[in-house]
JSON list of C-alpha atoms in Angstrom, two decimals:
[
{"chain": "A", "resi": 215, "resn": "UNK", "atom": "CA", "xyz": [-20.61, 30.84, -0.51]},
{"chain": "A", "resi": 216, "resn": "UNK", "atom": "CA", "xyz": [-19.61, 28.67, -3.30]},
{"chain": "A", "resi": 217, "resn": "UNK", "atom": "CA", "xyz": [-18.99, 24.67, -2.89]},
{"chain": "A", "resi": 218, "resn": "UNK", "atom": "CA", "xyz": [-15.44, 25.44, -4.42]},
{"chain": "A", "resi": 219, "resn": "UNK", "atom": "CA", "xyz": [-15.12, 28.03, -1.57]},
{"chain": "A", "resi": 220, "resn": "UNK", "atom": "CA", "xyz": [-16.50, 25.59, 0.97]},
{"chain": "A", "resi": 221, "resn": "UNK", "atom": "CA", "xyz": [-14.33, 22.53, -0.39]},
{"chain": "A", "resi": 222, "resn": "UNK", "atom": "CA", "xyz": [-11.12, 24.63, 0.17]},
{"chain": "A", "resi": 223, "resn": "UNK", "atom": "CA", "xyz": [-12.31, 25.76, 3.46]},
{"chain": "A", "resi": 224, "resn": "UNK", "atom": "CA", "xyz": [-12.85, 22.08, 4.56]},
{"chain": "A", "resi": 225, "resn": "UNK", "atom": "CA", "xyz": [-9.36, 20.92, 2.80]},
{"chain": "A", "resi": 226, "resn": "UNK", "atom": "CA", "xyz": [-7.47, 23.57, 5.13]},
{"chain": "A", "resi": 227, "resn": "UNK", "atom": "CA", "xyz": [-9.61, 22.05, 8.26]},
{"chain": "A", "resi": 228, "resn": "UNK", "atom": "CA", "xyz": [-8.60, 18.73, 7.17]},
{"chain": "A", "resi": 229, "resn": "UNK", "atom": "CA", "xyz": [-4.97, 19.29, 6.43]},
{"chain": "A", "resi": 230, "resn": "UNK", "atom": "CA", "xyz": [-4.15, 20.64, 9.72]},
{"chain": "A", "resi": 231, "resn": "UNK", "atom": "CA", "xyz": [-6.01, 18.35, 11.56]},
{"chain": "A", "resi": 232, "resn": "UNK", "atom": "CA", "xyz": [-3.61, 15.49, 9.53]},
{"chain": "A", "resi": 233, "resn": "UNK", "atom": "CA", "xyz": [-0.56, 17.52, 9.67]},
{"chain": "A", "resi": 234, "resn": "UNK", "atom": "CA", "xyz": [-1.01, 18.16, 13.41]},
{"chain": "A", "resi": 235, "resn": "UNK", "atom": "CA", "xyz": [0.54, 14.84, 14.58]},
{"chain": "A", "resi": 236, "resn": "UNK", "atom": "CA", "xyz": [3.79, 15.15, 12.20]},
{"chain": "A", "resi": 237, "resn": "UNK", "atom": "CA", "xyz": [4.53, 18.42, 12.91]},
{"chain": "A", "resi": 238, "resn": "UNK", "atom": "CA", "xyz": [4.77, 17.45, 16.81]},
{"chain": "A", "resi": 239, "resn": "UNK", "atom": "CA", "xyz": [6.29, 14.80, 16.22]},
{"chain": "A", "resi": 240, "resn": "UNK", "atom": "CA", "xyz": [9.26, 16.54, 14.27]},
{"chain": "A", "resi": 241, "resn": "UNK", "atom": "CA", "xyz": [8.91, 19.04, 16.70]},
{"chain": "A", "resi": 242, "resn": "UNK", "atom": "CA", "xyz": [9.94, 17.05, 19.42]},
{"chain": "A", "resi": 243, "resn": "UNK", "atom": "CA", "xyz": [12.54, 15.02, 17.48]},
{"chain": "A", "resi": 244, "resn": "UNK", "atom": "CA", "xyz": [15.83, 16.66, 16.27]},
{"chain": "A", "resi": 245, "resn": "UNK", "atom": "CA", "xyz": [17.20, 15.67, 13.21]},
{"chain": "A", "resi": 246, "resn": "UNK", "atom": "CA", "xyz": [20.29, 14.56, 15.47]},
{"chain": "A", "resi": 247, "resn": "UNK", "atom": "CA", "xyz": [18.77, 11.88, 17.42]},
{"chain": "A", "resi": 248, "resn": "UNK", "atom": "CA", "xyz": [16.55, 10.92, 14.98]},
{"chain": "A", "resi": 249, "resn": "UNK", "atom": "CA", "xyz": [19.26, 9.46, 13.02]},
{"chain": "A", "resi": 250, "resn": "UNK", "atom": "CA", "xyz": [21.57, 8.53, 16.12]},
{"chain": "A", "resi": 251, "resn": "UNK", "atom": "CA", "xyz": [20.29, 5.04, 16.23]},
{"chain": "A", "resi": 252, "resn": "UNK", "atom": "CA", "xyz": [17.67, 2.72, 14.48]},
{"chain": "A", "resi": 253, "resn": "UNK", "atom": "CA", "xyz": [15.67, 2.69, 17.31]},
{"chain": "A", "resi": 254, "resn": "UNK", "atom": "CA", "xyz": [14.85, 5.91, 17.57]},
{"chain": "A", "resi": 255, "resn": "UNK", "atom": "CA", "xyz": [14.42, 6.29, 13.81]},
{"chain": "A", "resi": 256, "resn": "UNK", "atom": "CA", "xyz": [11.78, 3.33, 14.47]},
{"chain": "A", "resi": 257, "resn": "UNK", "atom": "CA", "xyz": [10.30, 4.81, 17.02]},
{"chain": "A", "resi": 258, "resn": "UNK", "atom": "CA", "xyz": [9.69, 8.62, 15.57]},
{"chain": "A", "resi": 259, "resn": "UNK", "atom": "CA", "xyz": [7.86, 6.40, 12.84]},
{"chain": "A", "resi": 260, "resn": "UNK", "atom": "CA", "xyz": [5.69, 4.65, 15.37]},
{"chain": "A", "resi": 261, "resn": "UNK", "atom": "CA", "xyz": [4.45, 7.81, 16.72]},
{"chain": "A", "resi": 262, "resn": "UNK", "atom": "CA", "xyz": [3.94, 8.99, 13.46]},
{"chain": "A", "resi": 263, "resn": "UNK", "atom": "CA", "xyz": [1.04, 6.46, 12.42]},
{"chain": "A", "resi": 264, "resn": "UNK", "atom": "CA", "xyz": [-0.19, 6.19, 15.66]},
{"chain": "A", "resi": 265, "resn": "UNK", "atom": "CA", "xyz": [-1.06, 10.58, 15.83]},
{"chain": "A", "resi": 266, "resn": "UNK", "atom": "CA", "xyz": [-1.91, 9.89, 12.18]},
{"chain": "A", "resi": 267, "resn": "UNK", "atom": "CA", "xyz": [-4.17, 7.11, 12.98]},
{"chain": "A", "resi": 268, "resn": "UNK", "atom": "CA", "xyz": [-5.98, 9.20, 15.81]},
{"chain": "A", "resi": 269, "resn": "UNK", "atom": "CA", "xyz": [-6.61, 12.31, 13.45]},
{"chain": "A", "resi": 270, "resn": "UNK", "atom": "CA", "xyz": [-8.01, 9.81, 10.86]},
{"chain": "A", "resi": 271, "resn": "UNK", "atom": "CA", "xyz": [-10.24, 8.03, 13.04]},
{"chain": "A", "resi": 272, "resn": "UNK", "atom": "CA", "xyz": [-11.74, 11.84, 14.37]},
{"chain": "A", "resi": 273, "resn": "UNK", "atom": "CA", "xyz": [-12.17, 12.98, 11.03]},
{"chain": "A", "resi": 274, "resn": "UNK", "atom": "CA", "xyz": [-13.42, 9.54, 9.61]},
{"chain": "A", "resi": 275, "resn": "UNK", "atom": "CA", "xyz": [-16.52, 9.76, 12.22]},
{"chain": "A", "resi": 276, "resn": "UNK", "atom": "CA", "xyz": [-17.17, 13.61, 11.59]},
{"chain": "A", "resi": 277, "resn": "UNK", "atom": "CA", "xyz": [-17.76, 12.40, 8.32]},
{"chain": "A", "resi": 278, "resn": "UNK", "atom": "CA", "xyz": [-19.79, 9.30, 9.15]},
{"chain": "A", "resi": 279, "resn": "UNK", "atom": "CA", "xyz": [-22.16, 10.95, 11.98]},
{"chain": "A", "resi": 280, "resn": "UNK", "atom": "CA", "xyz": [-22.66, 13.87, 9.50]},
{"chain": "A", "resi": 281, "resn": "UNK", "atom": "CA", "xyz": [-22.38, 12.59, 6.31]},
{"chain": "A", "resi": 282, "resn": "UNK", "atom": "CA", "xyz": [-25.55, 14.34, 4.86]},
{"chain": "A", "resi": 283, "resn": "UNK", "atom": "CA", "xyz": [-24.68, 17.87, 6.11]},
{"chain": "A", "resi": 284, "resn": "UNK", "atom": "CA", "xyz": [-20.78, 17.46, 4.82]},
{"chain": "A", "resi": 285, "resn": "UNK", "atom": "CA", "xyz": [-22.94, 16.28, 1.26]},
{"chain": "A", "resi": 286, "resn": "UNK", "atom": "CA", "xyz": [-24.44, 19.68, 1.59]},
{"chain": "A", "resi": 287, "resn": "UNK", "atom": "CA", "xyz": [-21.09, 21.50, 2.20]},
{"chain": "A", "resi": 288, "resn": "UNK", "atom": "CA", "xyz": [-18.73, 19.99, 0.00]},
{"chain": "A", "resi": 289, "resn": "UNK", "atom": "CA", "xyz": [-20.90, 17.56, -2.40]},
{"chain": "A", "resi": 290, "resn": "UNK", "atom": "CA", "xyz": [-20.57, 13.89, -2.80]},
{"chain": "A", "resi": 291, "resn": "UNK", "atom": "CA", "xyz": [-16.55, 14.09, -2.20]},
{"chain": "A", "resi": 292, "resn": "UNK", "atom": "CA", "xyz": [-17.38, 13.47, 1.06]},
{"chain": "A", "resi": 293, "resn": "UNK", "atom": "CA", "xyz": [-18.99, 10.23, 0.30]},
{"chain": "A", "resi": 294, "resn": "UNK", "atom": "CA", "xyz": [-15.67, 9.23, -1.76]},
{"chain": "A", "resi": 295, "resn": "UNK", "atom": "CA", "xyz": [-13.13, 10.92, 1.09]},
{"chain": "A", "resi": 296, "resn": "UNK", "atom": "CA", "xyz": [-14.66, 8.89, 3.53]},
{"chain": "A", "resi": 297, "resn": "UNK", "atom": "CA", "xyz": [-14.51, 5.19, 2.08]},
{"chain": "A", "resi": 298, "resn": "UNK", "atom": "CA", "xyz": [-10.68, 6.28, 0.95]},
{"chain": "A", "resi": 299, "resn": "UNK", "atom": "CA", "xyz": [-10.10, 7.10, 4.22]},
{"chain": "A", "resi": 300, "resn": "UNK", "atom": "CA", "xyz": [-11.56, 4.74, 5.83]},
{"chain": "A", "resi": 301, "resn": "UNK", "atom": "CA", "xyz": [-8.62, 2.02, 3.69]},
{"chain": "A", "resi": 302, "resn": "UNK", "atom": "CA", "xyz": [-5.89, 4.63, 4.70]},
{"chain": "A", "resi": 303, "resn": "UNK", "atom": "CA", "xyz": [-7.03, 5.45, 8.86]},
{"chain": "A", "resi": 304, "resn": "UNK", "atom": "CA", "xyz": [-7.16, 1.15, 9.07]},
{"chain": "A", "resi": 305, "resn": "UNK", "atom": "CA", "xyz": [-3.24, 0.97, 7.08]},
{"chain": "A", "resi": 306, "resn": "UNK", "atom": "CA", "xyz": [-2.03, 3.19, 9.82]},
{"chain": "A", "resi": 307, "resn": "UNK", "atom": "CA", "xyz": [-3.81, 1.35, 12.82]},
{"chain": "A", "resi": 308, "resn": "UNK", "atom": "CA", "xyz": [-2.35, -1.72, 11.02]},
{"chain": "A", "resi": 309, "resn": "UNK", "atom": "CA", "xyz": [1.50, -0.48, 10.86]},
{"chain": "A", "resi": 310, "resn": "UNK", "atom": "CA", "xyz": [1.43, 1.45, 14.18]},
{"chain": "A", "resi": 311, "resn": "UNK", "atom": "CA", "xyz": [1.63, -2.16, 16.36]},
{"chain": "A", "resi": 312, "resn": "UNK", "atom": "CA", "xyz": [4.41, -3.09, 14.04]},
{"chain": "A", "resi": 313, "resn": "UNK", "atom": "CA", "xyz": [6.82, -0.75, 15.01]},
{"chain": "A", "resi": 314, "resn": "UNK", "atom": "CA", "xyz": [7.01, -2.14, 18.37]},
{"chain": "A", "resi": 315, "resn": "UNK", "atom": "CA", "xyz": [7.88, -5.60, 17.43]},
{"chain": "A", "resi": 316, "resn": "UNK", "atom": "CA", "xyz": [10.57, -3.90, 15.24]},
{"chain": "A", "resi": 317, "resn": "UNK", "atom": "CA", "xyz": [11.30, -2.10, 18.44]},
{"chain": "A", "resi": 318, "resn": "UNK", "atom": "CA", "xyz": [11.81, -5.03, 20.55]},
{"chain": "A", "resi": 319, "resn": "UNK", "atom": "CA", "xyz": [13.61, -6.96, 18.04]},
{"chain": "A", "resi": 320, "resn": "UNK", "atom": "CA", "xyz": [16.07, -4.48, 17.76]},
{"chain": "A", "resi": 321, "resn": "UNK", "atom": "CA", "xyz": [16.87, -4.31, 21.45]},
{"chain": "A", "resi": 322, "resn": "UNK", "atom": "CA", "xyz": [16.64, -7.99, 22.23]},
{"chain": "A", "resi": 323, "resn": "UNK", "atom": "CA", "xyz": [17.74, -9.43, 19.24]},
{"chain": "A", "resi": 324, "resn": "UNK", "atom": "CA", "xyz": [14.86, -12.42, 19.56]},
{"chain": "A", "resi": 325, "resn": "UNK", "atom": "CA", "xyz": [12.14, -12.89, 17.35]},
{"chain": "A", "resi": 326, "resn": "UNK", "atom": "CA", "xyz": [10.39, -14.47, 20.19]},
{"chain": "A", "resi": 327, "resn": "UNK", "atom": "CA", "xyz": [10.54, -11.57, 22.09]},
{"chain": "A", "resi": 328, "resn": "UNK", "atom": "CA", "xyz": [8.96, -8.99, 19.69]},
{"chain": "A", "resi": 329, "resn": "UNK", "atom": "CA", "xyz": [6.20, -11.70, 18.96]},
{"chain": "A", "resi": 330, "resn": "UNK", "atom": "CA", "xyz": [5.15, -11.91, 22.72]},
{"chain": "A", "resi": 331, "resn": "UNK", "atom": "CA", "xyz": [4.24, -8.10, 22.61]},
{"chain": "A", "resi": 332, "resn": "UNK", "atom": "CA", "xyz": [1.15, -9.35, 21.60]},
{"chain": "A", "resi": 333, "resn": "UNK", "atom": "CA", "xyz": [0.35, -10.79, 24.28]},
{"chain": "A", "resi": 334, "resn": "UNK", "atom": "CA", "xyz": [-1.31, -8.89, 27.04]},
{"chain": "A", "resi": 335, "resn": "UNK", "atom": "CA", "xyz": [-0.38, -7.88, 30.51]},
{"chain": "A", "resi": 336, "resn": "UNK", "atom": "CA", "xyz": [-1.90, -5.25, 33.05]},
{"chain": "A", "resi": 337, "resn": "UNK", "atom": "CA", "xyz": [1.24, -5.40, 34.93]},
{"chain": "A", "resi": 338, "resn": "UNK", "atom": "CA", "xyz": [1.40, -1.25, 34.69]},
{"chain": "A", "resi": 339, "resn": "UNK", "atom": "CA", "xyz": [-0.21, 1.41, 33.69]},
{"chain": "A", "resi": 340, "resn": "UNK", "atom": "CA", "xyz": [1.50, 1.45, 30.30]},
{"chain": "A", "resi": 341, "resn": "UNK", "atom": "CA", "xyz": [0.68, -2.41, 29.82]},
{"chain": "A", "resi": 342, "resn": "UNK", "atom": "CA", "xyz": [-3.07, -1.61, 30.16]},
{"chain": "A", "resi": 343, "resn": "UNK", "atom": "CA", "xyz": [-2.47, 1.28, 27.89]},
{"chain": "A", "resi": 344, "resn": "UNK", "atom": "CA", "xyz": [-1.10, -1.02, 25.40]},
{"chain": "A", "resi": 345, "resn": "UNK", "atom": "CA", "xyz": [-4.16, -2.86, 25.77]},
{"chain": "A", "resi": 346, "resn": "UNK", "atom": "CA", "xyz": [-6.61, -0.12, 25.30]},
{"chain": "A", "resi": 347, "resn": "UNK", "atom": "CA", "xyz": [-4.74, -0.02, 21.36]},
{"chain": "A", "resi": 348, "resn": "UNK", "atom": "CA", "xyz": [-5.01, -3.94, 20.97]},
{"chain": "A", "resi": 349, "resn": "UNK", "atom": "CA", "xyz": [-9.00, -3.61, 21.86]},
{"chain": "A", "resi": 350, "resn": "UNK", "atom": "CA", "xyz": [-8.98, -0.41, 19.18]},
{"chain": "A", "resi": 351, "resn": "UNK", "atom": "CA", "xyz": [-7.33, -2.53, 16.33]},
{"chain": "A", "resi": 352, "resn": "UNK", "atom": "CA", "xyz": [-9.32, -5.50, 17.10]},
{"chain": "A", "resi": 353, "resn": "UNK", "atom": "CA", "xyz": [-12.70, -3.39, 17.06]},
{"chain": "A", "resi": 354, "resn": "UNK", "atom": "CA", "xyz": [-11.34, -1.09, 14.08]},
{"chain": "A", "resi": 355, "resn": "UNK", "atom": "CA", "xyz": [-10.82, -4.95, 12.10]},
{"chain": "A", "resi": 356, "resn": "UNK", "atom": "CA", "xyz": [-14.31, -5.92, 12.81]},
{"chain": "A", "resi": 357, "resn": "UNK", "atom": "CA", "xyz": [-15.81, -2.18, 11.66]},
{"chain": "A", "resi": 358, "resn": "UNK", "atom": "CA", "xyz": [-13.51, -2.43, 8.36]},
{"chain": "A", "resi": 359, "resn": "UNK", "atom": "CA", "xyz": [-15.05, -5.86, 7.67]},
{"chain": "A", "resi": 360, "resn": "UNK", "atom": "CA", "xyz": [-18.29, -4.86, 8.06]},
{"chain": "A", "resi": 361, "resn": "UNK", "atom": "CA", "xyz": [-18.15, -2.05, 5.86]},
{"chain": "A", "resi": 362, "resn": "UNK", "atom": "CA", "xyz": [-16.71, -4.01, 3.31]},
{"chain": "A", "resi": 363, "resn": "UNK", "atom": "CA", "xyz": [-19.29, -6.34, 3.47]},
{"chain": "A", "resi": 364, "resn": "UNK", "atom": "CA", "xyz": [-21.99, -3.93, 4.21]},
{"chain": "A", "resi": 365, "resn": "UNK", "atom": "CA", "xyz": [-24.09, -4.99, 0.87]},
{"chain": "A", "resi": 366, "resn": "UNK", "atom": "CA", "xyz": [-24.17, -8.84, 2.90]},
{"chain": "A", "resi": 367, "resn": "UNK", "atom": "CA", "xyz": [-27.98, -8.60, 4.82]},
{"chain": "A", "resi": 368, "resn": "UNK", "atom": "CA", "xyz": [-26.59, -9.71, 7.99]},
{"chain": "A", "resi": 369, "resn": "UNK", "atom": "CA", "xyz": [-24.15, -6.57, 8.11]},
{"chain": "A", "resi": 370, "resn": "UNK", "atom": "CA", "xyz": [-27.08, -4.53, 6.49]},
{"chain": "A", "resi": 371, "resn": "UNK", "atom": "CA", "xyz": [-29.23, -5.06, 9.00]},
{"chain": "A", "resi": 372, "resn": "UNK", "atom": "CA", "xyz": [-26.91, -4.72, 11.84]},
{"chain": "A", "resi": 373, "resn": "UNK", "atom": "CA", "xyz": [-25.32, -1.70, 10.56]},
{"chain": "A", "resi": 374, "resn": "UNK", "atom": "CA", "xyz": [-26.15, 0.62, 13.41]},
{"chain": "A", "resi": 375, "resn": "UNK", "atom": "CA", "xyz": [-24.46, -1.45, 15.73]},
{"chain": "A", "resi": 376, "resn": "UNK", "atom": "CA", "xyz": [-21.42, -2.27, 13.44]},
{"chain": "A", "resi": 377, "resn": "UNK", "atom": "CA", "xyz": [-21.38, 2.20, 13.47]},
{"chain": "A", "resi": 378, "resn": "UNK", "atom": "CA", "xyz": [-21.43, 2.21, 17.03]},
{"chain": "A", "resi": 379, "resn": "UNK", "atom": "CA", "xyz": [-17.82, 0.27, 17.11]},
{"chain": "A", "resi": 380, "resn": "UNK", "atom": "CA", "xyz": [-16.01, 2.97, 15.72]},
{"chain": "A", "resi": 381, "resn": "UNK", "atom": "CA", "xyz": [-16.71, 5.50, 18.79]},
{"chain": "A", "resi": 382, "resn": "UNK", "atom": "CA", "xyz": [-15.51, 2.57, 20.86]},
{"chain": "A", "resi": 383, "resn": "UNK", "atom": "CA", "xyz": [-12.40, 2.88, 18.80]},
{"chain": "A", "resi": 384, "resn": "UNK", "atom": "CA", "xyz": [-12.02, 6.00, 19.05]},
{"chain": "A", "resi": 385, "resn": "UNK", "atom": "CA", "xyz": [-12.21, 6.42, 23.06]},
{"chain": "A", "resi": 386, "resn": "UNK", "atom": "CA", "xyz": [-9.64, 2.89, 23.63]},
{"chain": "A", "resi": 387, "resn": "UNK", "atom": "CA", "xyz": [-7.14, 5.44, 20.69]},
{"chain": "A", "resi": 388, "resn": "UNK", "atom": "CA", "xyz": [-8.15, 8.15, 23.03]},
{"chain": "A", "resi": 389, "resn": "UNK", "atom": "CA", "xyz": [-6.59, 6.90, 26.23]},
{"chain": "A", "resi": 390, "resn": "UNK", "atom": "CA", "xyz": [-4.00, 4.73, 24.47]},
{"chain": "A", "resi": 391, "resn": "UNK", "atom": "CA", "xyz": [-2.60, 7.85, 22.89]},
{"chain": "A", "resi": 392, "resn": "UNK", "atom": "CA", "xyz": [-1.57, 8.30, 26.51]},
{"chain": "A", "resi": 393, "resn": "UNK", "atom": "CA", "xyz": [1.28, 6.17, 26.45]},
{"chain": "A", "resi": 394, "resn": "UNK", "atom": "CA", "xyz": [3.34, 8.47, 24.24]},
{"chain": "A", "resi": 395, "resn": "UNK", "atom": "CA", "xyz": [4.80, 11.17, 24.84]},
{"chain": "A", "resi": 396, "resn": "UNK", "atom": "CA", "xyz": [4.01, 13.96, 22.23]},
{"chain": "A", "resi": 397, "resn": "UNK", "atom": "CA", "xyz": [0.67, 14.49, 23.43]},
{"chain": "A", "resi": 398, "resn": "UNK", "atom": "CA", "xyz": [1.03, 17.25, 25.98]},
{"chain": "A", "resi": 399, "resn": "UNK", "atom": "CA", "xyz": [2.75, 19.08, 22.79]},
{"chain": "A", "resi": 400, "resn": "UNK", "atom": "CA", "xyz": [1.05, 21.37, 20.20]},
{"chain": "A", "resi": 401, "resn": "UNK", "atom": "CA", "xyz": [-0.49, 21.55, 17.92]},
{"chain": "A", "resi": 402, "resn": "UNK", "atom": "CA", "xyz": [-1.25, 17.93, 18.25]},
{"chain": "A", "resi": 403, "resn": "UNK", "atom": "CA", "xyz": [-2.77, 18.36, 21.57]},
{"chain": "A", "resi": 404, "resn": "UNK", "atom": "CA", "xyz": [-5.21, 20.90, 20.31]},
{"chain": "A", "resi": 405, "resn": "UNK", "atom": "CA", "xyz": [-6.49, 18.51, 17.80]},
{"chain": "A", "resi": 406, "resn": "UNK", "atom": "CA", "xyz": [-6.70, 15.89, 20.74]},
{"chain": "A", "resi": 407, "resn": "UNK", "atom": "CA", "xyz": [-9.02, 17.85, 22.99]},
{"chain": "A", "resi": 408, "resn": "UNK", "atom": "CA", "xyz": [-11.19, 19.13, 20.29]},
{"chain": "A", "resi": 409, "resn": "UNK", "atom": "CA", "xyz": [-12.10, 15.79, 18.82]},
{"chain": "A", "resi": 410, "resn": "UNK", "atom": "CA", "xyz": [-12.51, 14.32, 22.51]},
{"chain": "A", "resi": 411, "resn": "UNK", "atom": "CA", "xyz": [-15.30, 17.82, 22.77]},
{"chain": "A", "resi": 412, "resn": "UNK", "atom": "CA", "xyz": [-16.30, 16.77, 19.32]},
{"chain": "A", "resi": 413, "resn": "UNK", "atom": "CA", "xyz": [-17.17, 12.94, 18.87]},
{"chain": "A", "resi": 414, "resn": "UNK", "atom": "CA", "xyz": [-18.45, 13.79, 22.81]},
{"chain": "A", "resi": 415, "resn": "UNK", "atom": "CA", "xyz": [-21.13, 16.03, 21.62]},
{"chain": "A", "resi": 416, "resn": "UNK", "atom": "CA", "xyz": [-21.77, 14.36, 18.77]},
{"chain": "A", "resi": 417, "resn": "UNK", "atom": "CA", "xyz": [-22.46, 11.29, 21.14]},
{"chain": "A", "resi": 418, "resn": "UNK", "atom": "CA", "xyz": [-24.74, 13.09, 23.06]},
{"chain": "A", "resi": 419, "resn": "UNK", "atom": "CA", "xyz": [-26.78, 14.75, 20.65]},
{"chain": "A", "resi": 420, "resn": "UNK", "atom": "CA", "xyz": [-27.24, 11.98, 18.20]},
{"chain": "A", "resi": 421, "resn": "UNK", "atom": "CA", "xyz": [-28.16, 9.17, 21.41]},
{"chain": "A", "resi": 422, "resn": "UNK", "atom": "CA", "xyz": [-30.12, 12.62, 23.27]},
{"chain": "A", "resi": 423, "resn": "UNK", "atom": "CA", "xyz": [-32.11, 13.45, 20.30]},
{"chain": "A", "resi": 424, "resn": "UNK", "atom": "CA", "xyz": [-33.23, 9.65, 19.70]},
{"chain": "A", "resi": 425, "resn": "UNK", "atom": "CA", "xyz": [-34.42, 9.23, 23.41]},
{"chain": "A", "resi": 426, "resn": "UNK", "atom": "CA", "xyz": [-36.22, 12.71, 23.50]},
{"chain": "A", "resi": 427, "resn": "UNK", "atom": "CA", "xyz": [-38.04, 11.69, 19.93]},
{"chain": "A", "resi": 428, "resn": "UNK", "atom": "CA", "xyz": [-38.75, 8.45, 21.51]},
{"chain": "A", "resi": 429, "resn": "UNK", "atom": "CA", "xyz": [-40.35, 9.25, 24.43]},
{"chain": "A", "resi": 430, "resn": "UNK", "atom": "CA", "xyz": [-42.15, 12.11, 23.33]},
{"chain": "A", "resi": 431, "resn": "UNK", "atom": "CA", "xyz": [-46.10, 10.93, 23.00]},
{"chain": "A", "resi": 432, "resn": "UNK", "atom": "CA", "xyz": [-47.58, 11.13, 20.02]},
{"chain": "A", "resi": 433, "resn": "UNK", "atom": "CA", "xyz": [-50.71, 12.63, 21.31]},
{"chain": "A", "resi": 434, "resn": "UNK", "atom": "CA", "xyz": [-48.59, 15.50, 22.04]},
{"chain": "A", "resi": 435, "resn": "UNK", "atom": "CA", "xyz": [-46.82, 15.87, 18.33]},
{"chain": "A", "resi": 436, "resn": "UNK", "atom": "CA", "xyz": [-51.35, 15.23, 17.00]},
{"chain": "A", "resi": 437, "resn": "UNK", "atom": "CA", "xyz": [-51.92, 18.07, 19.05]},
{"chain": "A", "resi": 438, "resn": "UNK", "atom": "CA", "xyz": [-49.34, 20.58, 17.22]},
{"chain": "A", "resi": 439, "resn": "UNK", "atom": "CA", "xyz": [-50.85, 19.23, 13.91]},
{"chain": "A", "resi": 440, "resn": "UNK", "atom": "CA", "xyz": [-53.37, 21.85, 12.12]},
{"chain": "A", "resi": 441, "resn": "UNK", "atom": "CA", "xyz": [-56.73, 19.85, 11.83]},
{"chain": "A", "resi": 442, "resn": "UNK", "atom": "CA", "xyz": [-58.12, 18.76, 8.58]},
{"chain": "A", "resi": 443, "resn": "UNK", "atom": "CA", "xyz": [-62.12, 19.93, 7.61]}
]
């Protein structure tokens, strides 16, 4: 199969997996109440970047945790689609909070109000919800610094760990995508579960793999060796 073949194959994979959120979205808005009032013209574009932000993040650690095999499939474009991405994924997880102060506003009419959404309460199971996306864009902040200033030695050296923030970010977006209420509705949902199976296994195999080579002895790996005469 060619890499032109292979390219469009992966484009398709990656189209759906971005178009999943606004088509369920649309699906579950009519045209008539989505321009019946500001606020629900606000909120269709809330849940917008907040399903776009979630398919970003999935595909932006595919990418990362298998970066060499996508090189293989598709070339360096996968190199380039993931640092793009990576500025786009972090514009939506920026915007998405936004929408609820513009939310709030609009109902209370106090710009005190929509600034004290910020603040955070575990009153309810939707407050702690909310919470699980203010840990996500706080983490998300600290991962797009770092890879910004991943030429620095501190970040260099610490790179691993700075990685290992973004599946962090992806589980607090995983249960914070809770709080809406397009995600029982397809084909968004499909896209939901698979990346929850996906970064999952791709947790388990990467950390499994590392403990297995680890701990196997290296008398044992000698012993496979053919001996030198």
């Amino acid at each position: 199969m060619s890499i032109t073949v292979r390219r469009y194959i992966f484009y398709t994979i990656w189209f759906f997996i971005i178009l999943s959120g606004p088509i369920t979205v649309f699906r579950n808005t009519s045209a008539e109440s989505f321009f019946s009032s500001s606020i629900v013209m606000t909120n269709t574009f809330q849940r917008l970047t907040g399903l776009l932000a979630f398919s970003l993040i999935f595909i932006q650690i595919a990418l990362g945790a298998h970066m060499n095999r996508f090189i293989q499939i598709i070339g360096a474009k996968a190199y380039r689609i993931h640092t793009l991405q990576g500025l786009v994924t972090y514009g939506f997880m920026f915007v998405h909070p936004l929408f609820q102060n513009i939310i709030v506003y609009q109902v209370s009419k106090s710009f005190t109000e929509s600034l004290l959404v910020f603040v955070p309460s575990m009153g309810s199971q939707r407050d702690v919800l909310l919470v699980f996306g203010r840990m996500a864009f706080l983490l998300g902040t600290i991962s797009v610094i770092a890879a910004y200033f991943r030429t620095k030695s501190f970040f260099r050296r610490n790179w691993r760990a700075f990685h290992i923030l973004n599946y962090l970010v992806f589980y607090l977006v995983f249960y914070h995508a809770r709080v809406g209420s397009d995600l029982a509705s397809q084909p968004f949902d499909l896209v939901y579960w698979a990346a929850f199976i996906f970064v999952s296994g791709t947790i388990f195999y990467r950390f499994t793999f590392r403990l297995v080579k680890k701990f196997i002895p290296v008398r044992a790996v000698n012993e496979k060796l053919p001996t030198q005469k």
